[in-house]
Amino acid sequence: MASRLSNYVLENATNPGTGPFILNGAPDNRRSFASAFPNGGQVFYFADDGTQSEWGVASLTVGAPNTLSRTKIIGNTAETTGPLDFSATVQVYNEIPAEYLLVLNDDGSVSLGNSTLATAADIKALNDRLVWSSPTGGDIKVNEVVISKDTGTLAALLADGTWRYLVNSDPYTAGDVGIKQLVSSKDSKSLAALDRNGNWHHTVESNPAADSQDVGINEVLYSGTNGTMAFLDWDGTWRYVLGSTSAGNGDLNALQLIVSGSTKAPAVLDLGGTWHYLLTQAMVTAQQGETGFLRLPIGNNQFILFQWGGFSGTATLTSDSGVYESDVIRVTWPQAFSQIWRAFPAVTSDVATRGQQEQATLTAQDTTGGSFFLACRTKNAAMTGGFFAIGLA
């Protein structure tokens, strides 16, 4: 694991002795180790109590409290590589030791500590060997090689001022093939990828089978004319995914096609700004039985709601006309309406007397339920009724 560096990291530790540094927090305008590095991270450290100093690599443990455990002591002011015994308050800060600094010397060589990594002649020879080959020869010298901050891939700056990006992808899922190289094809002018198996994959420019009637694609763009995706085929004809350049017979130009997050149905936005929802079987929901409902979509995330059910009561109350009525019966709809249009009551029982008159009446309705009563000319008759209600879900 590489040792880490960050800016303005400094904390105090009290009487650590030769053991781990128990971190007391950062003073003003400084940062703590826990805010700069992850738990378990290896970090460079310097420890100084004003009379002696030690430097090396430590392991950070984030907890209560945070601690730095000395992993590797590179040196100290006692000229040893053993831990110093700090018996007072010590400042612990993050900085790179000189032993880890890469230095460019006056003679053009590069050294690390007391070791020369490359002489000036080595560096010149390496630079001369860095070229970008082309099939026709005429190699171009590379001035600089970097890791691109935009793409995260290796990039080479050529002597003519152009950048060339190298790729070596590592696929995450089984069956995927890593990409070895990306180029701009000189034949089709489209982006092409060379995979690790040696096969070329062209980003655009499709090449249909010779015996098919398919047409190859040369270019894909977003049309600034009608605001939709467009393809240029090999015959030079533009193909628009949505949004024709002209519409006849009263047709409306389509601007956008989506799957609605609310209804889960396909929806088309026309150029006039109106959404048109395509109905799907999945949008129709129902609960069947003696009590139930049916929801039918009508677009714009609206549904017509049909509901039915039953109720019962005993005709005990007497009116002047000799009709016995039940108390008011409250019915709760199987599903609440957002807007109710109408509810219809009906008698479903038959009191056995010739010429008997039976009826059910709706007295009130709202989005959550309705109020009904039952009536007939027989006292204490047990009756049943039913309802049908329609509105918007």
Tab-separated table of C-alpha atoms in Angstrom:
chain	number	residue	atom	x	y	z
A	1	MET	CA	0.000	0.000	0.000
A	2	ALA	CA	1.393	3.399	-0.974
A	3	SER	CA	2.057	5.898	1.775
A	4	ARG	CA	-0.155	8.978	1.604
A	5	LEU	CA	0.319	12.733	1.704
A	6	SER	CA	-2.145	15.575	2.307
A	7	ASN	CA	-1.981	19.286	3.094
A	8	TYR	CA	-1.917	21.030	6.522
A	9	VAL	CA	-2.269	17.810	8.531
A	10	LEU	CA	-0.989	18.269	12.124
A	11	GLU	CA	-2.174	17.029	15.529
A	12	ASN	CA	-0.839	16.894	19.093
A	13	ALA	CA	-0.206	13.699	21.066
A	14	THR	CA	0.512	13.582	24.825
A	15	ASN	CA	3.222	11.340	26.334
A	16	PRO	CA	3.192	8.609	23.632
A	17	GLY	CA	6.448	7.036	24.902
A	18	THR	CA	7.600	4.498	22.303
A	19	GLY	CA	4.079	3.316	21.485
A	20	PRO	CA	1.306	4.588	19.200
A	21	PHE	CA	0.509	8.294	18.978
A	22	ILE	CA	-2.886	8.968	20.631
A	23	LEU	CA	-4.101	11.948	18.568
A	24	ASN	CA	-5.680	14.834	20.514
A	25	GLY	CA	-7.011	16.792	17.516
A	26	ALA	CA	-5.757	19.506	15.183
A	27	PRO	CA	-5.010	23.081	16.275
A	28	ASP	CA	-6.584	26.063	14.498
A	29	ASN	CA	-6.032	26.237	10.717
A	30	ARG	CA	-4.767	22.629	10.610
A	31	ARG	CA	-6.444	19.356	9.589
A	32	SER	CA	-6.684	16.091	11.500
A	33	PHE	CA	-5.325	12.814	10.127
A	34	ALA	CA	-8.848	11.274	10.213
A	35	SER	CA	-10.244	14.079	8.026
A	36	ALA	CA	-7.461	13.658	5.456
A	37	PHE	CA	-6.934	9.875	5.288
A	38	PRO	CA	-9.059	6.692	5.420
A	39	ASN	CA	-9.141	4.196	8.254
A	40	GLY	CA	-6.182	1.815	7.890
A	41	GLY	CA	-4.301	4.193	5.567
A	42	GLN	CA	-0.489	4.239	5.528
A	43	VAL	CA	0.767	7.831	5.967
A	44	PHE	CA	4.095	9.598	6.183
A	45	TYR	CA	4.675	11.235	9.585
A	46	PHE	CA	7.100	13.462	11.467
A	47	ALA	CA	6.995	13.590	15.295
A	48	ASP	CA	8.707	16.496	17.112
A	49	ASP	CA	8.639	17.475	20.817
A	50	GLY	CA	11.023	20.439	20.400
A	51	THR	CA	14.117	18.530	21.501
A	52	GLN	CA	14.053	15.416	19.336
A	53	SER	CA	12.350	14.307	16.104
A	54	GLU	CA	11.412	11.064	14.344
A	55	TRP	CA	10.058	10.362	10.833
A	56	GLY	CA	8.665	7.382	8.977
A	57	VAL	CA	5.463	5.612	7.949
A	58	ALA	CA	2.504	5.014	10.303
A	59	SER	CA	-0.874	3.262	10.095
A	60	LEU	CA	-3.977	5.320	10.922
A	61	THR	CA	-6.790	3.818	13.003
A	62	VAL	CA	-9.948	5.929	13.061
A	63	GLY	CA	-11.843	5.482	16.294
A	64	ALA	CA	-12.299	6.968	19.740
A	65	PRO	CA	-9.582	8.088	19.976
A	66	ASN	CA	-7.795	8.187	16.607
A	67	THR	CA	-4.306	6.638	16.710
A	68	LEU	CA	-1.159	6.457	14.570
A	69	SER	CA	0.856	3.251	14.937
A	70	ARG	CA	4.514	3.437	13.868
A	71	THR	CA	4.891	0.992	10.954
A	72	LYS	CA	8.346	1.910	9.634
A	73	ILE	CA	10.804	4.308	11.277
A	74	ILE	CA	13.003	5.776	8.541
A	75	GLY	CA	15.158	7.897	10.837
A	76	ASN	CA	15.390	10.180	13.849
A	77	THR	CA	17.615	12.837	15.353
A	78	ALA	CA	19.344	10.140	17.420
A	79	GLU	CA	20.672	8.723	14.097
A	80	THR	CA	18.861	5.374	14.625
A	81	THR	CA	15.840	3.661	13.161
A	82	GLY	CA	14.333	2.805	16.535
A	83	PRO	CA	11.327	4.542	18.153
A	84	LEU	CA	12.113	7.602	20.265
A	85	ASP	CA	10.684	7.802	23.771
A	86	PHE	CA	8.483	10.921	23.816
A	87	SER	CA	7.611	11.825	27.412
A	88	ALA	CA	5.872	15.138	26.782
A	89	THR	CA	3.479	16.674	24.260
A	90	VAL	CA	4.612	15.979	20.700
A	91	GLN	CA	3.465	17.470	17.391
A	92	VAL	CA	2.730	14.827	14.745
A	93	TYR	CA	2.396	16.073	11.153
A	94	ASN	CA	2.203	14.690	7.619
A	95	GLU	CA	5.195	15.379	5.361
A	96	ILE	CA	7.330	13.361	2.938
A	97	PRO	CA	10.801	12.350	4.217
A	98	ALA	CA	13.807	13.292	2.102
A	99	GLU	CA	14.537	9.574	1.539
A	100	TYR	CA	11.358	9.390	-0.600
A	101	LEU	CA	11.929	12.523	-2.726
A	102	LEU	CA	12.760	12.193	-6.419
A	103	VAL	CA	15.443	14.783	-7.320
A	104	LEU	CA	16.522	16.155	-10.704
A	105	ASN	CA	20.238	16.815	-10.440
A	106	ASP	CA	22.239	19.572	-12.148
A	107	ASP	CA	23.740	17.117	-14.654
A	108	GLY	CA	20.245	16.049	-15.815
A	109	SER	CA	20.229	12.738	-13.927
A	110	VAL	CA	17.434	11.625	-11.572
A	111	SER	CA	18.106	10.247	-8.078
A	112	LEU	CA	16.123	8.923	-5.145
A	113	GLY	CA	17.935	9.275	-1.800
A	114	ASN	CA	21.558	8.275	-2.437
A	115	SER	CA	20.735	6.197	-5.541
A	116	THR	CA	20.869	7.445	-9.128
A	117	LEU	CA	17.847	6.095	-10.987
A	118	ALA	CA	18.682	7.387	-14.456
A	119	THR	CA	21.532	9.371	-15.976
A	120	ALA	CA	20.998	12.224	-18.417
A	121	ALA	CA	22.039	9.861	-21.251
A	122	ASP	CA	19.464	7.286	-20.091
A	123	ILE	CA	16.677	9.888	-20.135
A	124	LYS	CA	17.645	11.172	-23.588
A	125	ALA	CA	17.748	7.625	-24.991
A	126	LEU	CA	14.338	6.871	-23.494
A	127	ASN	CA	12.850	10.047	-24.957
A	128	ASP	CA	14.272	9.222	-28.383
A	129	ARG	CA	12.661	5.775	-28.281
A	130	LEU	CA	9.162	7.066	-27.447
A	131	VAL	CA	7.395	7.173	-30.832
A	132	TRP	CA	3.915	6.722	-32.249
A	133	SER	CA	4.192	4.288	-35.133
A	134	SER	CA	2.018	4.447	-38.235
A	135	PRO	CA	1.435	1.709	-40.821
A	136	THR	CA	3.085	3.794	-43.531
A	137	GLY	CA	6.157	4.734	-41.496
A	138	GLY	CA	7.134	8.256	-40.600
A	139	ASP	CA	7.114	7.823	-36.810
A	140	ILE	CA	6.440	10.949	-34.750
A	141	LYS	CA	8.386	11.792	-31.622
A	142	VAL	CA	6.470	11.878	-28.321
A	143	ASN	CA	7.061	15.004	-26.249
A	144	GLU	CA	5.067	14.037	-23.157
A	145	VAL	CA	3.166	11.096	-21.654
A	146	VAL	CA	0.484	11.770	-19.023
A	147	ILE	CA	-2.525	10.182	-17.320
A	148	SER	CA	-5.549	12.114	-18.640
A	149	LYS	CA	-7.580	13.683	-15.819
A	150	ASP	CA	-10.661	13.641	-18.089
A	151	THR	CA	-10.613	10.036	-19.360
A	152	GLY	CA	-8.324	8.405	-16.796
A	153	THR	CA	-6.326	6.771	-19.604
A	154	LEU	CA	-2.728	7.131	-20.709
A	155	ALA	CA	-2.225	9.943	-23.236
A	156	ALA	CA	0.780	10.911	-25.362
A	157	LEU	CA	1.496	14.425	-26.666
A	158	LEU	CA	3.150	14.214	-30.082
A	159	ALA	CA	5.743	16.604	-31.420
A	160	ASP	CA	3.147	17.987	-33.855
A	161	GLY	CA	0.956	19.071	-30.895
A	162	THR	CA	-1.723	16.362	-31.182
A	163	TRP	CA	-2.772	14.076	-28.334
A	164	ARG	CA	-3.037	10.285	-28.707
A	165	TYR	CA	-4.950	8.353	-26.051
A	166	LEU	CA	-3.963	4.799	-25.128
A	167	VAL	CA	-6.503	2.482	-23.535
A	168	ASN	CA	-6.217	-0.776	-21.642
A	169	SER	CA	-9.582	-1.324	-19.963
A	170	ASP	CA	-10.278	-3.990	-17.386
A	171	PRO	CA	-13.926	-5.161	-17.709
A	172	TYR	CA	-15.946	-5.562	-14.551
A	173	THR	CA	-18.382	-8.316	-15.560
A	174	ALA	CA	-17.908	-11.808	-16.939
A	175	GLY	CA	-18.069	-12.050	-20.713
A	176	ASP	CA	-16.947	-8.465	-21.338
A	177	VAL	CA	-13.826	-7.948	-23.428
A	178	GLY	CA	-11.195	-5.398	-22.405
A	179	ILE	CA	-10.261	-2.593	-24.814
A	180	LYS	CA	-6.599	-2.371	-25.793
A	181	GLN	CA	-6.588	0.673	-28.054
A	182	LEU	CA	-8.854	3.478	-29.298
A	183	VAL	CA	-8.310	5.175	-32.659
A	184	SER	CA	-10.109	7.422	-35.088
A	185	SER	CA	-10.518	5.314	-38.229
A	186	LYS	CA	-8.914	6.976	-41.275
A	187	ASP	CA	-11.365	5.065	-43.508
A	188	SER	CA	-14.711	5.833	-41.876
A	189	LYS	CA	-13.620	8.788	-39.697
A	190	SER	CA	-15.499	7.129	-36.829
A	191	LEU	CA	-14.168	6.016	-33.450
A	192	ALA	CA	-12.881	2.426	-33.385
A	193	ALA	CA	-11.793	0.214	-30.471
A	194	LEU	CA	-9.338	-2.691	-30.623
A	195	ASP	CA	-10.204	-5.303	-27.988
A	196	ARG	CA	-7.775	-7.640	-26.238
A	197	ASN	CA	-8.732	-10.443	-28.610
A	198	GLY	CA	-7.547	-8.423	-31.610
A	199	ASN	CA	-11.055	-7.550	-32.933
A	200	TRP	CA	-11.985	-4.040	-34.098
A	201	HIS	CA	-15.292	-2.471	-32.962
A	202	HIS	CA	-16.547	0.681	-34.709
A	203	THR	CA	-18.578	3.078	-32.575
A	204	VAL	CA	-20.738	4.320	-35.442
A	205	GLU	CA	-20.463	3.252	-39.099
A	206	SER	CA	-22.465	0.015	-39.124
A	207	ASN	CA	-21.694	-2.551	-41.820
A	208	PRO	CA	-24.823	-4.633	-42.550
A	209	ALA	CA	-24.653	-8.079	-44.092
A	210	ALA	CA	-24.357	-8.098	-47.886
A	211	ASP	CA	-27.546	-10.152	-48.385
A	212	SER	CA	-29.717	-7.890	-46.192
A	213	GLN	CA	-31.602	-4.742	-47.127
A	214	ASP	CA	-30.241	-2.864	-44.110
A	215	VAL	CA	-28.391	0.411	-44.723
A	216	GLY	CA	-25.107	1.211	-42.974
A	217	ILE	CA	-24.813	4.250	-40.687
A	218	ASN	CA	-22.030	6.775	-41.218
A	219	GLU	CA	-22.824	9.385	-38.572
A	220	VAL	CA	-25.020	10.006	-35.518
A	221	LEU	CA	-25.862	13.482	-34.272
A	222	TYR	CA	-28.465	15.537	-32.416
A	223	SER	CA	-30.419	17.566	-34.945
A	224	GLY	CA	-30.485	21.276	-34.263
A	225	THR	CA	-33.377	21.676	-36.734
A	226	ASN	CA	-36.063	19.602	-35.037
A	227	GLY	CA	-34.354	18.714	-31.755
A	228	THR	CA	-34.087	14.955	-32.188
A	229	MET	CA	-31.513	12.228	-32.807
A	230	ALA	CA	-30.559	11.748	-36.462
A	231	PHE	CA	-28.542	9.150	-38.421
A	232	LEU	CA	-26.752	9.680	-41.724
A	233	ASP	CA	-26.840	6.425	-43.699
A	234	TRP	CA	-24.365	5.310	-46.351
A	235	ASP	CA	-26.715	6.530	-49.091
A	236	GLY	CA	-26.426	10.099	-47.777
A	237	THR	CA	-29.985	10.156	-46.368
A	238	TRP	CA	-30.709	11.499	-42.901
A	239	ARG	CA	-32.888	9.258	-40.699
A	240	TYR	CA	-34.599	10.959	-37.740
A	241	VAL	CA	-35.398	8.834	-34.696
A	242	LEU	CA	-38.224	11.135	-33.637
A	243	GLY	CA	-39.532	14.306	-35.202
A	244	SER	CA	-40.059	14.275	-38.945
A	245	THR	CA	-39.208	17.379	-40.936
A	246	SER	CA	-42.777	17.437	-42.254
A	247	ALA	CA	-46.071	15.814	-41.205
A	248	GLY	CA	-49.209	15.372	-43.273
A	249	ASN	CA	-52.835	14.347	-42.809
A	250	GLY	CA	-53.040	16.196	-39.503
A	251	ASP	CA	-50.195	14.205	-37.940
A	252	LEU	CA	-48.161	15.860	-35.188
A	253	ASN	CA	-44.380	15.855	-35.156
A	254	ALA	CA	-42.963	13.805	-32.284
A	255	LEU	CA	-40.190	15.390	-30.232
A	256	GLN	CA	-39.516	12.914	-27.412
A	257	LEU	CA	-40.362	9.327	-26.475
A	258	ILE	CA	-40.151	8.194	-22.843
A	259	VAL	CA	-41.461	5.537	-20.477
A	260	SER	CA	-43.522	7.408	-17.903
A	261	GLY	CA	-42.202	7.079	-14.369
A	262	SER	CA	-45.761	7.463	-13.025
A	263	THR	CA	-47.786	5.177	-15.301
A	264	LYS	CA	-44.906	3.000	-16.655
A	265	ALA	CA	-46.457	3.483	-20.108
A	266	PRO	CA	-44.733	4.831	-23.241
A	267	ALA	CA	-45.445	8.521	-23.778
A	268	VAL	CA	-44.747	10.784	-26.766
A	269	LEU	CA	-44.165	14.534	-26.512
A	270	ASP	CA	-45.281	16.350	-29.654
A	271	LEU	CA	-43.736	19.592	-30.897
A	272	GLY	CA	-46.710	21.488	-29.476
A	273	GLY	CA	-45.699	20.478	-25.948
A	274	THR	CA	-48.522	17.962	-25.371
A	275	TRP	CA	-47.838	14.496	-23.958
A	276	HIS	CA	-49.611	11.487	-25.484
A	277	TYR	CA	-49.671	8.353	-23.323
A	278	LEU	CA	-49.821	4.887	-24.858
A	279	LEU	CA	-51.939	2.518	-22.768
A	280	THR	CA	-50.517	-0.796	-21.605
A	281	GLN	CA	-52.167	-3.831	-20.056
A	282	ALA	CA	-50.012	-3.278	-16.984
A	283	MET	CA	-51.795	0.035	-16.383
A	284	VAL	CA	-55.223	-1.667	-16.003
A	285	THR	CA	-55.703	-2.793	-12.391
A	286	ALA	CA	-58.722	-4.569	-10.911
A	287	GLN	CA	-59.959	-6.263	-7.752
A	288	GLN	CA	-62.732	-8.726	-8.498
A	289	GLY	CA	-65.428	-10.295	-6.302
A	290	GLU	CA	-68.654	-9.174	-4.626
A	291	THR	CA	-66.791	-6.014	-3.673
A	292	GLY	CA	-64.204	-4.701	-6.127
A	293	PHE	CA	-62.953	-2.061	-8.520
A	294	LEU	CA	-61.581	-1.552	-12.036
A	295	ARG	CA	-59.067	1.182	-12.945
A	296	LEU	CA	-58.856	2.173	-16.623
A	297	PRO	CA	-56.125	4.615	-17.728
A	298	ILE	CA	-57.145	7.645	-19.765
A	299	GLY	CA	-53.714	9.391	-20.043
A	300	ASN	CA	-51.803	12.107	-18.190
A	301	ASN	CA	-51.579	9.727	-15.202
A	302	GLN	CA	-55.377	9.704	-14.789
A	303	PHE	CA	-57.670	6.691	-14.380
A	304	ILE	CA	-61.435	6.112	-14.547
A	305	LEU	CA	-62.413	4.130	-11.457
A	306	PHE	CA	-65.410	1.749	-11.462
A	307	GLN	CA	-66.409	0.296	-8.059
A	308	TRP	CA	-69.105	-2.032	-6.754
A	309	GLY	CA	-70.164	-3.699	-3.519
A	310	GLY	CA	-73.055	-4.510	-1.160
A	311	PHE	CA	-74.624	-3.473	2.136
A	312	SER	CA	-77.447	-4.721	4.419
A	313	GLY	CA	-79.908	-3.426	7.015
A	314	THR	CA	-83.211	-4.027	8.816
A	315	ALA	CA	-86.347	-2.023	7.965
A	316	THR	CA	-87.603	-0.849	11.390
A	317	LEU	CA	-88.373	2.863	11.141
A	318	THR	CA	-91.977	3.695	10.161
A	319	SER	CA	-93.045	6.623	8.026
A	320	ASP	CA	-96.564	8.068	7.560
A	321	SER	CA	-96.976	6.180	4.283
A	322	GLY	CA	-96.519	2.767	5.916
A	323	VAL	CA	-92.992	2.181	4.585
A	324	TYR	CA	-90.434	0.790	7.026
A	325	GLU	CA	-86.912	2.131	6.588
A	326	SER	CA	-83.465	1.145	7.884
A	327	ASP	CA	-81.075	3.488	9.606
A	328	VAL	CA	-78.590	5.264	7.305
A	329	ILE	CA	-75.930	2.771	6.195
A	330	ARG	CA	-72.415	4.088	5.569
A	331	VAL	CA	-70.418	2.320	2.828
A	332	THR	CA	-66.654	2.826	2.300
A	333	TRP	CA	-65.539	2.551	-1.323
A	334	PRO	CA	-62.956	-0.188	-2.018
A	335	GLN	CA	-60.669	2.575	-3.375
A	336	ALA	CA	-60.843	6.299	-2.639
A	337	PHE	CA	-61.788	8.532	-5.571
A	338	SER	CA	-59.906	11.705	-6.410
A	339	GLN	CA	-63.214	12.887	-7.903
A	340	ILE	CA	-66.521	10.973	-7.733
A	341	TRP	CA	-69.084	11.441	-10.487
A	342	ARG	CA	-72.062	9.285	-9.488
A	343	ALA	CA	-73.090	6.374	-7.265
A	344	PHE	CA	-76.107	4.133	-8.027
A	345	PRO	CA	-77.932	2.032	-5.366
A	346	ALA	CA	-80.058	-1.099	-6.002
A	347	VAL	CA	-82.050	-3.614	-3.916
A	348	THR	CA	-80.641	-7.131	-4.152
A	349	SER	CA	-83.036	-8.898	-1.714
A	350	ASP	CA	-86.730	-9.780	-2.153
A	351	VAL	CA	-89.162	-9.680	0.800
A	352	ALA	CA	-91.710	-12.436	0.147
A	353	THR	CA	-95.088	-10.660	-0.071
A	354	ARG	CA	-97.057	-10.195	-3.263
A	355	GLY	CA	-97.049	-6.577	-4.344
A	356	GLN	CA	-94.274	-5.773	-1.903
A	357	GLN	CA	-92.418	-2.555	-2.640
A	358	GLU	CA	-88.665	-2.532	-1.890
A	359	GLN	CA	-86.098	0.168	-2.597
A	360	ALA	CA	-82.582	1.415	-1.823
A	361	THR	CA	-81.782	5.118	-1.801
A	362	LEU	CA	-78.506	7.087	-1.949
A	363	THR	CA	-78.550	9.992	0.497
A	364	ALA	CA	-74.940	11.268	0.203
A	365	GLN	CA	-71.657	10.522	-1.541
A	366	ASP	CA	-68.053	11.668	-1.258
A	367	THR	CA	-64.614	10.466	-2.411
A	368	THR	CA	-64.252	7.883	0.380
A	369	GLY	CA	-67.796	6.461	0.655
A	370	GLY	CA	-71.574	6.848	0.378
A	371	SER	CA	-74.641	6.840	2.645
A	372	PHE	CA	-77.656	4.629	1.795
A	373	PHE	CA	-80.902	3.375	3.366
A	374	LEU	CA	-83.187	0.424	2.578
A	375	ALA	CA	-87.023	0.521	2.693
A	376	CYS	CA	-89.977	-1.829	2.226
A	377	ARG	CA	-93.607	-2.304	3.433
A	378	THR	CA	-92.727	-5.110	5.866
A	379	LYS	CA	-91.516	-4.230	9.351
A	380	ASN	CA	-88.258	-5.777	10.656
A	381	ALA	CA	-87.403	-7.090	7.187
A	382	ALA	CA	-83.701	-7.962	6.742
A	383	MET	CA	-82.676	-6.508	3.397
A	384	THR	CA	-79.576	-6.337	1.236
A	385	GLY	CA	-78.604	-3.710	-1.291
A	386	GLY	CA	-75.813	-3.000	-3.721
A	387	PHE	CA	-74.002	-0.018	-5.207
A	388	PHE	CA	-72.116	0.926	-8.351
A	389	ALA	CA	-69.927	4.071	-8.333
A	390	ILE	CA	-67.907	5.808	-11.021
A	391	GLY	CA	-65.336	8.609	-10.897
A	392	LEU	CA	-61.619	9.388	-11.200
A	393	ALA	CA	-58.909	7.564	-9.292
